[in-house]
mmCIF file of C-alpha atoms and ligand atoms in Angstrom:
data_model
loop_
_atom_site.group_PDB
_atom_site.id
_atom_site.type_symbol
_atom_site.label_atom_id
_atom_site.label_comp_id
_atom_site.label_asym_id
_atom_site.label_seq_id
_atom_site.Cartn_x
_atom_site.Cartn_y
_atom_site.Cartn_z
ATOM 1 C CA MET A 1 102.118 110.312 108.665
ATOM 2 C CA SER A 2 102.844 106.764 107.696
ATOM 3 C CA THR A 3 105.182 104.221 109.173
ATOM 4 C CA THR A 4 106.695 101.035 107.888
ATOM 5 C CA ASP A 5 107.396 98.214 110.283
ATOM 6 C CA SER A 6 109.390 96.160 107.804
ATOM 7 C CA THR A 7 111.215 97.025 104.592
ATOM 8 C CA PHE A 8 112.643 95.110 101.692
ATOM 9 C CA ASP A 9 115.996 95.689 100.049
ATOM 10 C CA GLY A 10 116.034 92.743 97.609
ATOM 11 C CA PRO A 11 115.844 92.898 93.797
ATOM 12 C CA ALA A 12 113.103 95.000 92.213
ATOM 13 C CA PRO A 13 109.969 93.025 91.339
ATOM 14 C CA ALA A 14 109.080 92.366 87.687
ATOM 15 C CA PHE A 15 105.791 94.252 88.163
ATOM 16 C CA SER A 16 103.413 95.317 90.915
ATOM 17 C CA ILE A 17 99.751 94.416 90.955
ATOM 18 C CA CYS A 18 97.194 95.636 93.462
ATOM 19 C CA VAL A 19 94.622 92.999 94.387
ATOM 20 C CA TYR A 20 91.338 93.898 96.035
ATOM 21 C CA CYS A 21 89.467 90.964 97.556
ATOM 22 C CA GLY A 22 87.374 89.737 100.427
ATOM 23 C CA SER A 23 88.486 89.882 104.026
ATOM 24 C CA LYS A 24 86.270 86.816 104.325
ATOM 25 C CA PRO A 25 86.858 83.504 102.504
ATOM 26 C CA GLY A 26 83.309 83.200 101.116
ATOM 27 C CA ASN A 27 81.131 80.134 101.416
ATOM 28 C CA SER A 28 82.567 78.144 98.544
ATOM 29 C CA PRO A 29 86.066 76.570 98.808
ATOM 30 C CA GLU A 30 86.627 77.461 95.142
ATOM 31 C CA PHE A 31 87.085 81.121 96.123
ATOM 32 C CA ALA A 32 90.076 80.165 98.246
ATOM 33 C CA GLN A 33 91.514 78.168 95.327
ATOM 34 C CA ILE A 34 91.200 81.209 93.065
ATOM 35 C CA ALA A 35 92.942 83.443 95.607
ATOM 36 C CA VAL A 36 95.797 80.942 95.861
ATOM 37 C CA GLN A 37 96.031 80.727 92.038
ATOM 38 C CA VAL A 38 96.299 84.511 91.805
ATOM 39 C CA GLY A 39 99.010 84.766 94.469
ATOM 40 C CA THR A 40 100.921 81.830 92.998
ATOM 41 C CA TRP A 41 100.902 83.412 89.534
ATOM 42 C CA ILE A 42 102.176 86.726 90.889
ATOM 43 C CA GLY A 43 104.989 85.082 92.859
ATOM 44 C CA ALA A 44 105.957 82.646 90.121
ATOM 45 C CA HIS A 45 106.350 85.543 87.654
ATOM 46 C CA GLY A 46 108.599 87.537 89.988
ATOM 47 C CA GLY A 47 105.833 89.993 90.781
ATOM 48 C CA GLN A 48 104.845 92.054 93.751
ATOM 49 C CA LEU A 49 101.435 91.981 95.382
ATOM 50 C CA VAL A 50 100.139 95.270 96.728
ATOM 51 C CA TYR A 51 97.090 94.803 98.918
ATOM 52 C CA GLY A 52 95.248 95.894 102.037
ATOM 53 C CA GLY A 53 97.649 94.154 104.420
ATOM 54 C CA GLY A 54 95.074 91.906 106.074
ATOM 55 C CA ARG A 55 95.606 88.344 107.213
ATOM 56 C CA ASN A 56 91.970 87.224 106.987
ATOM 57 C CA GLY A 57 89.928 85.653 104.206
ATOM 58 C CA LEU A 58 90.956 85.790 100.564
ATOM 59 C CA MET A 59 93.314 88.677 101.376
ATOM 60 C CA GLY A 60 95.501 86.508 103.594
ATOM 61 C CA LEU A 61 95.414 83.643 101.098
ATOM 62 C CA VAL A 62 96.586 85.780 98.164
ATOM 63 C CA ALA A 63 99.416 87.209 100.268
ATOM 64 C CA GLU A 64 100.585 83.836 101.552
ATOM 65 C CA ALA A 65 100.462 82.249 98.085
ATOM 66 C CA THR A 66 102.466 85.137 96.605
ATOM 67 C CA LEU A 67 105.167 84.748 99.258
ATOM 68 C CA ALA A 68 105.186 80.942 98.934
ATOM 69 C CA ALA A 69 105.769 81.265 95.173
ATOM 70 C CA GLY A 70 108.729 83.618 95.657
ATOM 71 C CA GLY A 71 107.051 86.993 95.182
ATOM 72 C CA THR A 72 107.063 90.053 97.400
ATOM 73 C CA VAL A 73 104.074 91.452 99.260
ATOM 74 C CA VAL A 74 103.419 95.067 100.168
ATOM 75 C CA GLY A 75 100.603 95.420 102.687
ATOM 76 C CA ILE A 76 99.119 98.832 103.380
ATOM 77 C CA ILE A 77 96.843 99.010 106.372
ATOM 78 C CA PRO A 78 95.420 101.730 108.607
ATOM 79 C CA THR A 79 96.374 101.852 112.297
ATOM 80 C CA ALA A 80 92.799 101.111 113.346
ATOM 81 C CA LEU A 81 92.871 97.718 111.608
ATOM 82 C CA VAL A 82 96.307 96.881 113.028
ATOM 83 C CA GLU A 83 94.902 97.586 116.500
ATOM 84 C CA LYS A 84 92.204 95.011 115.768
ATOM 85 C CA GLU A 85 95.042 92.575 114.989
ATOM 86 C CA TRP A 86 93.961 92.185 111.376
ATOM 87 C CA ALA A 87 97.400 92.952 109.891
ATOM 88 C CA HIS A 88 99.476 90.274 108.168
ATOM 89 C CA HIS A 89 102.912 90.651 109.738
ATOM 90 C CA GLY A 90 104.487 88.241 107.244
ATOM 91 C CA CYS A 91 104.364 90.900 104.494
ATOM 92 C CA THR A 92 107.669 91.793 102.846
ATOM 93 C CA GLU A 93 106.746 95.415 103.607
ATOM 94 C CA LEU A 94 103.916 96.446 105.875
ATOM 95 C CA HIS A 95 102.984 100.118 105.734
ATOM 96 C CA VAL A 96 100.824 101.322 108.588
ATOM 97 C CA VAL A 97 99.001 104.513 107.657
ATOM 98 C CA ASP A 98 96.664 106.840 109.499
ATOM 99 C CA THR A 99 93.582 106.745 107.295
ATOM 100 C CA MET A 100 91.740 104.638 104.731
ATOM 101 C CA HIS A 101 92.205 107.442 102.211
ATOM 102 C CA GLU A 102 95.960 107.376 102.658
ATOM 103 C CA ARG A 103 95.889 103.610 102.338
ATOM 104 C CA LYS A 104 94.035 103.664 99.025
ATOM 105 C CA ARG A 105 96.226 106.440 97.645
ATOM 106 C CA LEU A 106 99.408 104.504 98.485
ATOM 107 C CA MET A 107 98.020 101.215 97.123
ATOM 108 C CA ALA A 108 97.132 102.940 93.836
ATOM 109 C CA GLU A 109 100.503 104.695 93.652
ATOM 110 C CA LYS A 110 102.529 101.510 94.191
ATOM 111 C CA ALA A 111 100.644 99.360 91.659
ATOM 112 C CA ASP A 112 101.081 98.998 87.891
ATOM 113 C CA ALA A 113 97.637 97.401 87.518
ATOM 114 C CA PHE A 114 94.585 96.557 89.630
ATOM 115 C CA LEU A 115 92.576 93.373 89.975
ATOM 116 C CA ALA A 116 89.368 92.766 91.919
ATOM 117 C CA LEU A 117 88.632 89.234 93.088
ATOM 118 C CA PRO A 118 85.406 88.169 94.757
ATOM 119 C CA GLY A 119 84.787 90.187 97.894
ATOM 120 C CA GLY A 120 82.328 92.397 99.704
ATOM 121 C CA ILE A 121 81.628 96.087 100.069
ATOM 122 C CA GLY A 122 85.276 97.003 100.773
ATOM 123 C CA THR A 123 86.356 95.314 97.543
ATOM 124 C CA PHE A 124 83.585 97.056 95.564
ATOM 125 C CA GLU A 125 84.531 100.449 96.953
ATOM 126 C CA GLU A 126 88.185 99.984 96.008
ATOM 127 C CA LEU A 127 87.328 98.663 92.530
ATOM 128 C CA PHE A 128 84.901 101.469 91.766
ATOM 129 C CA GLU A 129 87.348 104.075 92.964
ATOM 130 C CA VAL A 130 90.177 102.996 90.629
ATOM 131 C CA TRP A 131 87.653 102.570 87.793
ATOM 132 C CA THR A 132 86.348 106.118 88.401
ATOM 133 C CA TRP A 133 89.867 107.524 88.629
ATOM 134 C CA ARG A 134 90.671 105.800 85.339
ATOM 135 C CA GLN A 135 87.669 107.286 83.536
ATOM 136 C CA LEU A 136 88.603 110.741 84.822
ATOM 137 C CA GLY A 137 92.197 110.326 83.640
ATOM 138 C CA TYR A 138 93.817 110.385 87.083
ATOM 139 C CA HIS A 139 95.738 107.275 86.048
ATOM 140 C CA ASP A 140 95.996 105.033 82.990
ATOM 141 C CA LYS A 141 96.731 101.725 84.711
ATOM 142 C CA PRO A 142 94.802 98.603 83.664
ATOM 143 C CA VAL A 143 91.888 97.512 85.859
ATOM 144 C CA GLY A 144 90.472 93.966 85.897
ATOM 145 C CA ILE A 145 87.620 92.044 87.445
ATOM 146 C CA LEU A 146 88.080 88.330 88.025
ATOM 147 C CA ASN A 147 84.620 86.941 87.454
ATOM 148 C CA SER A 148 85.377 83.379 88.534
ATOM 149 C CA LEU A 149 82.412 81.145 89.366
ATOM 150 C CA GLY A 150 80.122 83.807 87.892
ATOM 151 C CA TYR A 151 80.514 85.839 91.091
ATOM 152 C CA TYR A 152 80.233 89.170 89.281
ATOM 153 C CA ASP A 153 77.634 88.148 86.664
ATOM 154 C CA THR A 154 74.871 90.179 88.292
ATOM 155 C CA LEU A 155 77.161 93.206 88.689
ATOM 156 C CA MET A 156 78.039 92.984 84.978
ATOM 157 C CA ALA A 157 74.332 92.731 84.133
ATOM 158 C CA PHE A 158 73.655 95.795 86.267
ATOM 159 C CA ILE A 159 76.436 97.759 84.551
ATOM 160 C CA GLY A 160 74.746 96.817 81.260
ATOM 161 C CA GLN A 161 71.532 98.280 82.659
ATOM 162 C CA VAL A 162 73.393 101.474 83.629
ATOM 163 C CA VAL A 163 74.606 101.817 80.017
ATOM 164 C CA LYS A 164 71.122 101.077 78.670
ATOM 165 C CA GLU A 165 69.647 103.788 80.874
ATOM 166 C CA GLY A 166 72.222 106.301 79.664
ATOM 167 C CA PHE A 167 74.279 106.812 82.824
ATOM 168 C CA MET A 168 77.410 105.248 81.365
ATOM 169 C CA ALA A 169 78.803 104.820 77.859
ATOM 170 C CA ASP A 170 80.433 101.759 76.344
ATOM 171 C CA TRP A 171 83.896 103.353 76.500
ATOM 172 C CA GLN A 172 83.573 103.550 80.280
ATOM 173 C CA THR A 173 82.709 99.882 80.640
ATOM 174 C CA GLY A 174 85.564 99.125 78.233
ATOM 175 C CA LEU A 175 88.056 100.546 80.729
ATOM 176 C CA VAL A 176 87.760 97.368 82.795
ATOM 177 C CA ARG A 177 88.857 93.924 81.607
ATOM 178 C CA VAL A 178 86.641 91.120 82.835
ATOM 179 C CA GLY A 179 87.912 87.531 82.823
ATOM 180 C CA THR A 180 87.172 84.171 84.346
ATOM 181 C CA ALA A 181 90.597 82.496 84.186
ATOM 182 C CA PRO A 182 93.052 83.990 86.747
ATOM 183 C CA GLU A 183 96.248 83.324 84.766
ATOM 184 C CA VAL A 184 94.858 84.687 81.486
ATOM 185 C CA LEU A 185 93.518 87.862 83.082
ATOM 186 C CA LEU A 186 96.677 88.468 85.131
ATOM 187 C CA GLN A 187 98.862 88.077 82.028
ATOM 188 C CA ALA A 188 96.652 90.490 80.068
ATOM 189 C CA LEU A 189 96.688 93.119 82.822
ATOM 190 C CA VAL A 190 100.419 92.964 83.372
ATOM 191 C CA GLU A 191 101.101 93.109 79.607
ATOM 192 C CA ALA A 192 98.709 96.051 79.253
ATOM 193 C CA ALA A 193 100.734 97.771 81.971
ATOM 194 C CA GLY A 194 103.820 97.390 79.757
ATOM 195 C CA PHE A 195 105.498 94.320 81.242
ATOM 196 C CA ALA A 196 106.211 90.920 79.701
ATOM 197 C CA PRO A 197 106.193 88.531 82.641
ATOM 198 C CA ALA A 198 107.613 85.051 82.258
ATOM 199 C CA ALA A 199 107.227 82.264 84.785
ATOM 200 C CA LYS A 200 110.455 81.927 86.770
ATOM 201 C CA THR A 201 109.489 78.738 88.558
ATOM 202 C CA GLU A 202 107.675 75.494 87.850
ATOM 203 C CA LEU A 203 104.937 76.293 90.340
ATOM 204 C CA LEU A 204 102.235 76.897 87.762
HETATM 205 P P1 LIG B 301 85.548 93.290 101.961
HETATM 206 O O1 LIG B 301 85.455 93.010 100.497
HETATM 207 O O2 LIG B 301 84.358 94.066 102.472
HETATM 208 O O3 LIG B 301 85.860 92.088 102.794
HETATM 209 O O4 LIG B 301 86.764 94.285 102.120
HETATM 210 C C1 LIG B 301 88.001 93.903 101.655
HETATM 211 C C2 LIG B 301 88.756 95.106 101.163
HETATM 212 O O5 LIG B 301 88.632 96.187 102.099
HETATM 213 C C3 LIG B 301 90.220 94.737 101.065
HETATM 214 O O6 LIG B 301 90.705 94.834 99.717
HETATM 215 C C4 LIG B 301 90.911 95.675 102.050
HETATM 216 O O7 LIG B 301 91.673 96.660 101.391
HETATM 217 C C5 LIG B 301 89.794 96.313 102.898
HETATM 218 N N1 LIG B 301 89.545 95.563 104.171
HETATM 219 C C6 LIG B 301 88.329 95.225 104.645
HETATM 220 N N2 LIG B 301 88.407 94.486 105.786
HETATM 221 C C7 LIG B 301 89.714 94.358 106.068
HETATM 222 C C8 LIG B 301 90.469 93.681 107.116
HETATM 223 N N3 LIG B 301 89.884 92.961 108.066
HETATM 224 N N4 LIG B 301 91.825 93.766 107.090
HETATM 225 C C9 LIG B 301 92.420 94.472 106.112
HETATM 226 N N5 LIG B 301 91.779 95.094 105.119
HETATM 227 C C10 LIG B 301 90.444 95.047 105.064
#
């Protein structure tokens, strides 16, 4: 069972993008700047952020920047995390679900594309799941990794090692777009999903 404690009946968003990112802000202030850039781009292009519904760390920053730039935010969070008071109640829609599995299914269903920002183990798990689902053909939505500040350099090197050792092929690594500039990567993902977003405000 899932419940929604707020709903939105405004105009449909230009596109929906699911962002996975840290529930912590990280040690460098540049991570916060990147999260704000991502949310601002989504909002300024009339988009909708789909995310884990948290108010902490980079998650909260992306959500707040999206709203501040005029976008909509769909948060999807399990009851257990709401009980810990981790939910962001400023979301345009906040879906409270029973399990993490239901949360990830709904996030994937509601998004046109996926983007991983810097984060920790929760972010990795979500990224690898949509990447795996893509390689198995469960969906054909674009998946991106924002490698700002070289955060994912060592992960990319490790994936190269996985290919070298024969556990992955190049086509599988090619299913994920890796970029360092938030606006360029966001534009590419949204276009690959079949949308042509144009900035609707002067915020960028
Ligand atoms: P992590 O990268 O380990 O901080 O985990 C962040 C990811 O896991 C997010 O994309 C969320 O979907 C989920 N998550 C982890 N911690 C929280 C939290 N405190 N509130 C909401 N979602 C969380």
